[in-house]
């Protein structure tokens, strides 16, 4: 079977992860038990997930001209990811993300976009041949909105399907400009930000996802953590059940879901199967600390029963 050709147009960050017993109050200093640094960024995490699952992945991103830039590039190469369009921006820092993980495995994340903000439509034009040869293009919202919209338009012209993960949530996202994407994959809080609707129950999530279908977005897949994932396609909805695991760090679980979904969807053409795999892969990623560090290879994934 040919490997799925996946191009990720998106972000990279260096994750500075502090494991805390509790978050400090304002003005308070407390001791945290552990710190770890690793490669992250939603785009990079999704690219690495797809690569370790066996896809042929290409990354379009920008790094800073600091110590993190060459290391990030090298990290992509170590996973066999094409770096022809991983460029360095003079005078800019790389993207970094201070992250705090609490004992219940939940996380709080700050992002400093740095060089990621400089990924521009002209970079998309330069990568056009590679994009045009892709089975799917995967994007998030840690780069400029102008570049997100431009890439979606170019992909439509090139007839390349797009998966957009609207993370982090941005209320300025114009649904009219993204409605041609093939898959729109928010989590429930992103869905709430984008629709302004309640998302506490599965019925409320269903209603909110349907409004996106009505706005012209064909396939909406809402990741709802411990409740699984809900897929809404032109008026029909289905809940794909979750996989229960003992989680230690949920950081990057959504990215694991997206990278895995893209890989299995391109391979099989079967949305339900790809969601089932992605639910399982995302759950597995929460069983180990770290973001990219918690992504297992296809071999391990396929032979692990949960
Ligand atoms: O989704 C998790 C990611 O969000 C982290 O790796 C961090 O870099 C932020 O982009």
CSV table of C-alpha atoms and ligand atoms in Angstrom, one decimal:
chain,number,residue,atom,x,y,z
A,1,UNK,CA,0.0,0.0,0.0
A,2,UNK,CA,1.3,3.5,-0.9
A,3,UNK,CA,2.0,5.7,2.1
A,4,UNK,CA,-0.5,8.5,2.6
A,5,UNK,CA,1.0,11.8,1.5
A,6,UNK,CA,0.2,14.3,4.2
A,7,UNK,CA,1.3,18.0,4.2
A,8,UNK,CA,1.0,19.9,7.4
A,9,UNK,CA,0.9,23.7,7.0
A,10,UNK,CA,1.2,24.9,10.6
A,11,UNK,CA,3.1,25.6,13.7
A,12,UNK,CA,6.0,24.3,15.7
A,13,UNK,CA,6.9,25.2,19.3
A,14,UNK,CA,9.3,24.1,22.0
A,15,UNK,CA,7.2,22.9,24.9
A,16,UNK,CA,8.4,23.9,28.4
A,17,UNK,CA,6.4,21.6,30.5
A,18,UNK,CA,6.1,22.0,34.3
A,19,UNK,CA,4.3,19.3,36.3
A,20,UNK,CA,2.6,21.1,39.2
A,21,UNK,CA,0.8,19.8,42.4
A,22,UNK,CA,-1.4,22.9,42.0
A,23,UNK,CA,-1.4,26.2,40.1
A,24,UNK,CA,0.0,29.1,42.1
A,25,UNK,CA,-2.3,31.9,43.2
A,26,UNK,CA,-1.5,35.4,41.9
A,27,UNK,CA,1.6,36.8,43.7
A,28,UNK,CA,2.4,33.4,45.2
A,29,UNK,CA,5.6,31.3,44.6
A,30,UNK,CA,5.4,27.6,45.0
A,31,UNK,CA,7.6,24.6,44.3
A,32,UNK,CA,6.8,22.3,41.4
A,33,UNK,CA,8.0,18.7,41.4
A,34,UNK,CA,9.1,18.3,37.8
A,35,UNK,CA,10.1,20.0,34.5
A,36,UNK,CA,10.6,18.7,31.0
A,37,UNK,CA,11.4,20.3,27.6
A,38,UNK,CA,10.2,18.8,24.3
A,39,UNK,CA,9.2,19.4,20.8
A,40,UNK,CA,5.6,20.6,20.4
A,41,UNK,CA,3.3,22.9,18.5
A,42,UNK,CA,0.0,21.7,17.2
A,43,UNK,CA,1.2,21.4,13.6
A,44,UNK,CA,4.5,19.7,14.4
A,45,UNK,CA,2.7,17.3,16.8
A,46,UNK,CA,0.2,16.3,14.1
A,47,UNK,CA,3.0,15.8,11.6
A,48,UNK,CA,5.0,13.6,14.0
A,49,UNK,CA,1.9,11.5,14.8
A,50,UNK,CA,1.2,10.9,11.2
A,51,UNK,CA,4.9,10.1,10.5
A,52,UNK,CA,5.3,7.6,13.3
A,53,UNK,CA,2.1,5.9,12.1
A,54,UNK,CA,3.7,5.4,8.7
A,55,UNK,CA,2.6,8.4,6.6
A,56,UNK,CA,4.9,10.3,4.1
A,57,UNK,CA,4.8,13.7,5.8
A,58,UNK,CA,5.9,17.1,4.7
A,59,UNK,CA,6.0,20.1,6.9
A,60,UNK,CA,5.5,23.8,5.9
A,61,UNK,CA,6.5,25.9,8.8
A,62,UNK,CA,8.9,28.6,10.1
A,63,UNK,CA,11.4,28.4,12.9
A,64,UNK,CA,13.4,31.2,14.6
A,65,UNK,CA,17.1,31.9,14.2
A,66,UNK,CA,17.7,30.9,17.8
A,67,UNK,CA,19.1,27.6,19.2
A,68,UNK,CA,15.6,25.9,18.9
A,69,UNK,CA,15.4,26.5,15.1
A,70,UNK,CA,18.0,23.9,13.9
A,71,UNK,CA,17.0,21.5,16.7
A,72,UNK,CA,13.3,21.6,15.5
A,73,UNK,CA,14.4,21.0,11.9
A,74,UNK,CA,16.5,18.1,13.0
A,75,UNK,CA,13.6,16.7,15.0
A,76,UNK,CA,11.5,16.6,11.9
A,77,UNK,CA,14.2,14.9,9.9
A,78,UNK,CA,14.7,12.3,12.6
A,79,UNK,CA,11.1,11.3,12.0
A,80,UNK,CA,11.6,11.2,8.2
A,81,UNK,CA,9.5,14.4,7.7
A,82,UNK,CA,10.3,16.5,4.6
A,83,UNK,CA,11.8,19.8,5.7
A,84,UNK,CA,12.2,21.5,2.3
A,85,UNK,CA,9.8,24.2,3.5
A,86,UNK,CA,10.9,24.5,7.1
A,87,UNK,CA,12.5,28.0,6.9
A,88,UNK,CA,14.3,30.1,9.5
A,89,UNK,CA,13.2,33.7,10.1
A,90,UNK,CA,16.1,36.1,10.8
A,91,UNK,CA,15.7,38.1,14.0
A,92,UNK,CA,12.7,36.1,15.2
A,93,UNK,CA,12.5,33.7,18.1
A,94,UNK,CA,11.1,30.2,17.6
A,95,UNK,CA,7.6,29.5,18.9
A,96,UNK,CA,7.6,28.4,22.6
A,97,UNK,CA,4.9,27.1,24.8
A,98,UNK,CA,5.0,27.1,28.6
A,99,UNK,CA,2.7,24.3,29.7
A,100,UNK,CA,1.4,23.4,33.2
A,101,UNK,CA,0.2,19.9,33.8
A,102,UNK,CA,-1.9,19.2,37.0
A,103,UNK,CA,-2.1,15.9,38.9
A,104,UNK,CA,-5.5,15.1,37.2
A,105,UNK,CA,-3.6,15.1,33.9
A,106,UNK,CA,-5.2,18.4,32.7
A,107,UNK,CA,-3.1,21.1,31.2
A,108,UNK,CA,-2.9,24.9,30.8
A,109,UNK,CA,-0.9,26.3,27.8
A,110,UNK,CA,0.5,29.7,26.9
A,111,UNK,CA,1.8,30.0,23.4
A,112,UNK,CA,4.3,32.6,22.1
A,113,UNK,CA,4.0,32.2,18.3
A,114,UNK,CA,7.4,33.7,17.3
A,115,UNK,CA,8.5,32.8,13.8
A,116,UNK,CA,5.2,30.9,13.2
A,117,UNK,CA,3.5,34.2,12.6
A,118,UNK,CA,5.7,34.7,9.6
A,119,UNK,CA,4.4,31.8,7.6
A,120,UNK,CA,2.8,33.7,4.7
A,121,UNK,CA,0.9,33.1,1.5
A,122,UNK,CA,4.1,33.4,-0.5
A,123,UNK,CA,5.5,30.4,1.4
A,124,UNK,CA,2.4,28.4,0.3
A,125,UNK,CA,3.0,29.5,-3.3
A,126,UNK,CA,6.6,28.2,-3.0
A,127,UNK,CA,5.4,24.8,-1.7
A,128,UNK,CA,2.6,24.6,-4.3
A,129,UNK,CA,3.9,21.6,-6.2
A,130,UNK,CA,4.4,19.6,-3.0
A,131,UNK,CA,0.9,20.6,-1.7
A,132,UNK,CA,-0.7,19.7,-5.1
A,133,UNK,CA,0.7,16.2,-4.8
A,134,UNK,CA,-0.7,15.6,-1.3
A,135,UNK,CA,-3.5,13.3,-0.4
A,136,UNK,CA,-4.6,15.7,2.4
A,137,UNK,CA,-3.4,19.0,3.9
A,138,UNK,CA,-3.7,19.4,7.6
A,139,UNK,CA,-3.9,22.8,9.3
A,140,UNK,CA,-4.5,24.4,12.8
A,141,UNK,CA,-4.7,28.1,13.9
A,142,UNK,CA,-1.2,28.8,15.4
A,143,UNK,CA,-0.2,30.6,12.2
A,144,UNK,CA,-1.7,33.8,10.6
A,145,UNK,CA,-5.3,33.6,9.7
A,146,UNK,CA,-4.5,35.1,6.3
A,147,UNK,CA,-2.3,32.1,5.5
A,148,UNK,CA,-4.9,29.7,6.8
A,149,UNK,CA,-7.5,31.2,4.4
A,150,UNK,CA,-5.1,31.4,1.5
A,151,UNK,CA,-4.0,27.8,1.9
A,152,UNK,CA,-7.7,26.6,1.9
A,153,UNK,CA,-8.3,28.6,-1.3
A,154,UNK,CA,-5.3,27.2,-3.0
A,155,UNK,CA,-6.1,23.6,-2.0
A,156,UNK,CA,-9.6,24.0,-3.4
A,157,UNK,CA,-8.1,25.1,-6.7
A,158,UNK,CA,-5.6,22.2,-6.6
A,159,UNK,CA,-8.4,19.8,-5.6
A,160,UNK,CA,-6.5,18.7,-2.4
A,161,UNK,CA,-8.7,17.9,0.6
A,162,UNK,CA,-8.1,20.0,3.8
A,163,UNK,CA,-8.5,19.0,7.4
A,164,UNK,CA,-8.7,22.1,9.6
A,165,UNK,CA,-8.3,21.7,13.4
A,166,UNK,CA,-9.4,25.2,14.7
A,167,UNK,CA,-7.0,25.2,17.7
A,168,UNK,CA,-6.4,27.2,19.6
A,169,UNK,CA,-10.0,28.6,19.5
A,170,UNK,CA,-10.2,31.9,17.7
A,171,UNK,CA,-13.5,33.7,17.6
A,172,UNK,CA,-12.4,35.8,14.6
A,173,UNK,CA,-12.4,32.6,12.4
A,174,UNK,CA,-14.7,33.4,9.5
A,175,UNK,CA,-16.8,30.3,8.7
A,176,UNK,CA,-17.5,31.6,5.2
A,177,UNK,CA,-13.8,31.4,4.4
A,178,UNK,CA,-13.2,27.9,5.6
A,179,UNK,CA,-16.4,26.1,4.5
A,180,UNK,CA,-14.8,24.2,1.7
A,181,UNK,CA,-12.6,22.2,4.0
A,182,UNK,CA,-13.3,18.4,3.9
A,183,UNK,CA,-12.9,17.9,7.7
A,184,UNK,CA,-13.3,20.4,10.5
A,185,UNK,CA,-12.1,19.0,13.8
A,186,UNK,CA,-12.7,21.2,16.9
A,187,UNK,CA,-12.9,20.0,20.5
A,188,UNK,CA,-15.9,21.0,22.5
A,189,UNK,CA,-14.5,24.3,23.8
A,190,UNK,CA,-13.4,25.4,20.4
A,191,UNK,CA,-16.9,24.5,19.1
A,192,UNK,CA,-18.4,26.6,21.9
A,193,UNK,CA,-16.2,29.6,20.9
A,194,UNK,CA,-17.0,29.3,17.3
A,195,UNK,CA,-20.8,28.8,17.6
A,196,UNK,CA,-21.5,30.7,20.8
A,197,UNK,CA,-23.7,27.7,21.8
A,198,UNK,CA,-23.7,25.5,24.9
A,199,UNK,CA,-21.7,22.3,24.6
A,200,UNK,CA,-22.2,20.6,28.0
A,201,UNK,CA,-24.3,17.6,26.8
A,202,UNK,CA,-24.0,15.4,23.8
A,203,UNK,CA,-27.3,16.8,22.6
A,204,UNK,CA,-26.0,20.4,22.8
A,205,UNK,CA,-22.7,19.4,21.0
A,206,UNK,CA,-24.8,17.7,18.3
A,207,UNK,CA,-26.9,20.9,17.9
A,208,UNK,CA,-23.8,23.1,17.7
A,209,UNK,CA,-22.0,20.8,15.2
A,210,UNK,CA,-25.1,20.8,13.0
A,211,UNK,CA,-25.1,24.6,12.8
A,212,UNK,CA,-21.6,24.3,11.2
A,213,UNK,CA,-23.0,21.8,8.7
A,214,UNK,CA,-25.7,24.4,8.0
A,215,UNK,CA,-23.0,27.0,7.5
A,216,UNK,CA,-21.7,24.8,4.7
A,217,UNK,CA,-19.0,22.8,6.4
A,218,UNK,CA,-19.6,19.2,5.2
A,219,UNK,CA,-17.9,17.0,7.9
A,220,UNK,CA,-17.5,18.2,11.4
A,221,UNK,CA,-15.7,15.9,13.9
A,222,UNK,CA,-15.9,17.1,17.5
A,223,UNK,CA,-13.4,15.5,19.9
A,224,UNK,CA,-15.0,15.3,23.3
A,225,UNK,CA,-12.3,13.7,25.4
A,226,UNK,CA,-13.6,11.0,27.7
A,227,UNK,CA,-16.9,10.9,25.8
A,228,UNK,CA,-15.3,10.0,22.5
A,229,UNK,CA,-15.9,11.9,19.2
A,230,UNK,CA,-19.0,13.1,17.5
A,231,UNK,CA,-19.2,13.2,13.7
A,232,UNK,CA,-21.8,15.5,12.0
A,233,UNK,CA,-22.2,15.1,8.3
A,234,UNK,CA,-24.9,17.1,6.5
A,235,UNK,CA,-27.6,16.6,9.1
A,236,UNK,CA,-26.6,13.1,10.3
A,237,UNK,CA,-24.7,12.6,13.5
A,238,UNK,CA,-22.9,9.7,15.1
A,239,UNK,CA,-21.1,9.3,18.4
A,240,UNK,CA,-18.0,7.2,18.2
A,241,UNK,CA,-17.4,5.8,21.7
A,242,UNK,CA,-14.3,6.7,23.7
A,243,UNK,CA,-11.5,4.4,24.9
A,244,UNK,CA,-10.9,4.5,28.7
A,245,UNK,CA,-7.4,4.7,29.9
A,246,UNK,CA,-5.5,5.9,33.0
A,247,UNK,CA,-4.2,9.3,31.9
A,248,UNK,CA,-1.2,11.1,33.3
A,249,UNK,CA,-0.8,14.0,30.8
A,250,UNK,CA,-3.5,15.0,28.2
A,251,UNK,CA,-1.2,17.6,26.4
A,252,UNK,CA,-1.3,17.0,22.7
A,253,UNK,CA,-4.1,14.4,22.7
A,254,UNK,CA,-6.0,16.4,20.2
A,255,UNK,CA,-3.0,16.5,17.9
A,256,UNK,CA,-2.5,12.7,18.2
A,257,UNK,CA,-6.2,12.4,17.2
A,258,UNK,CA,-5.7,14.6,14.1
A,259,UNK,CA,-2.4,13.0,12.9
A,260,UNK,CA,-3.9,9.5,13.3
A,261,UNK,CA,-7.2,10.4,11.7
A,262,UNK,CA,-5.5,11.9,8.7
A,263,UNK,CA,-3.3,8.8,8.2
A,264,UNK,CA,-6.0,6.2,8.5
A,265,UNK,CA,-8.6,8.2,6.6
A,266,UNK,CA,-6.2,8.5,3.6
A,267,UNK,CA,-5.4,4.8,3.8
A,268,UNK,CA,-8.9,3.5,4.1
A,269,UNK,CA,-11.3,6.2,2.9
A,270,UNK,CA,-13.4,5.2,5.9
A,271,UNK,CA,-14.3,8.1,8.3
A,272,UNK,CA,-15.7,5.9,11.1
A,273,UNK,CA,-12.7,3.6,11.1
A,274,UNK,CA,-10.3,6.5,11.1
A,275,UNK,CA,-12.1,8.1,14.1
A,276,UNK,CA,-12.0,4.8,16.0
A,277,UNK,CA,-8.3,4.5,15.5
A,278,UNK,CA,-7.8,8.2,16.3
A,279,UNK,CA,-9.8,7.9,19.6
A,280,UNK,CA,-7.6,5.0,20.6
A,281,UNK,CA,-4.3,6.7,19.6
A,282,UNK,CA,-5.3,9.9,21.4
A,283,UNK,CA,-6.2,8.0,24.5
A,284,UNK,CA,-2.8,6.1,24.4
A,285,UNK,CA,-1.0,9.4,24.1
A,286,UNK,CA,-2.3,10.5,27.5
A,287,UNK,CA,-0.8,7.5,29.2
A,288,UNK,CA,2.7,8.9,29.0
A,289,UNK,CA,4.0,12.4,29.9
A,290,UNK,CA,4.9,14.9,27.2
A,291,UNK,CA,3.5,15.8,23.8
A,292,UNK,CA,5.5,14.3,20.9
A,293,UNK,CA,7.3,12.0,23.5
A,294,UNK,CA,4.0,10.3,24.1
A,295,UNK,CA,3.3,9.4,20.5
A,296,UNK,CA,3.8,5.6,19.8
A,297,UNK,CA,4.8,4.0,16.5
A,298,UNK,CA,2.3,2.2,14.4
A,299,UNK,CA,3.8,-1.1,15.4
A,300,UNK,CA,3.3,-0.4,19.1
A,301,UNK,CA,-0.1,1.1,18.4
A,302,UNK,CA,-1.4,-1.9,16.4
A,303,UNK,CA,-0.3,-4.4,18.9
A,304,UNK,CA,-1.5,-2.7,22.0
A,305,UNK,CA,-4.9,-3.7,23.4
A,306,UNK,CA,-6.5,-1.2,25.8
B,1,LIG,O1,-1.8,20.8,21.5
B,1,LIG,C1,-0.7,20.8,22.3
B,1,LIG,C2,0.3,21.8,21.8
B,1,LIG,O2,-0.3,23.1,22.0
B,1,LIG,C3,1.6,21.9,22.6
B,1,LIG,O3,2.6,21.1,22.0
B,1,LIG,C4,2.0,23.4,22.6
B,1,LIG,O4,3.1,23.6,21.9
B,1,LIG,C5,0.8,24.1,21.9
B,1,LIG,O5,1.0,24.4,20.6
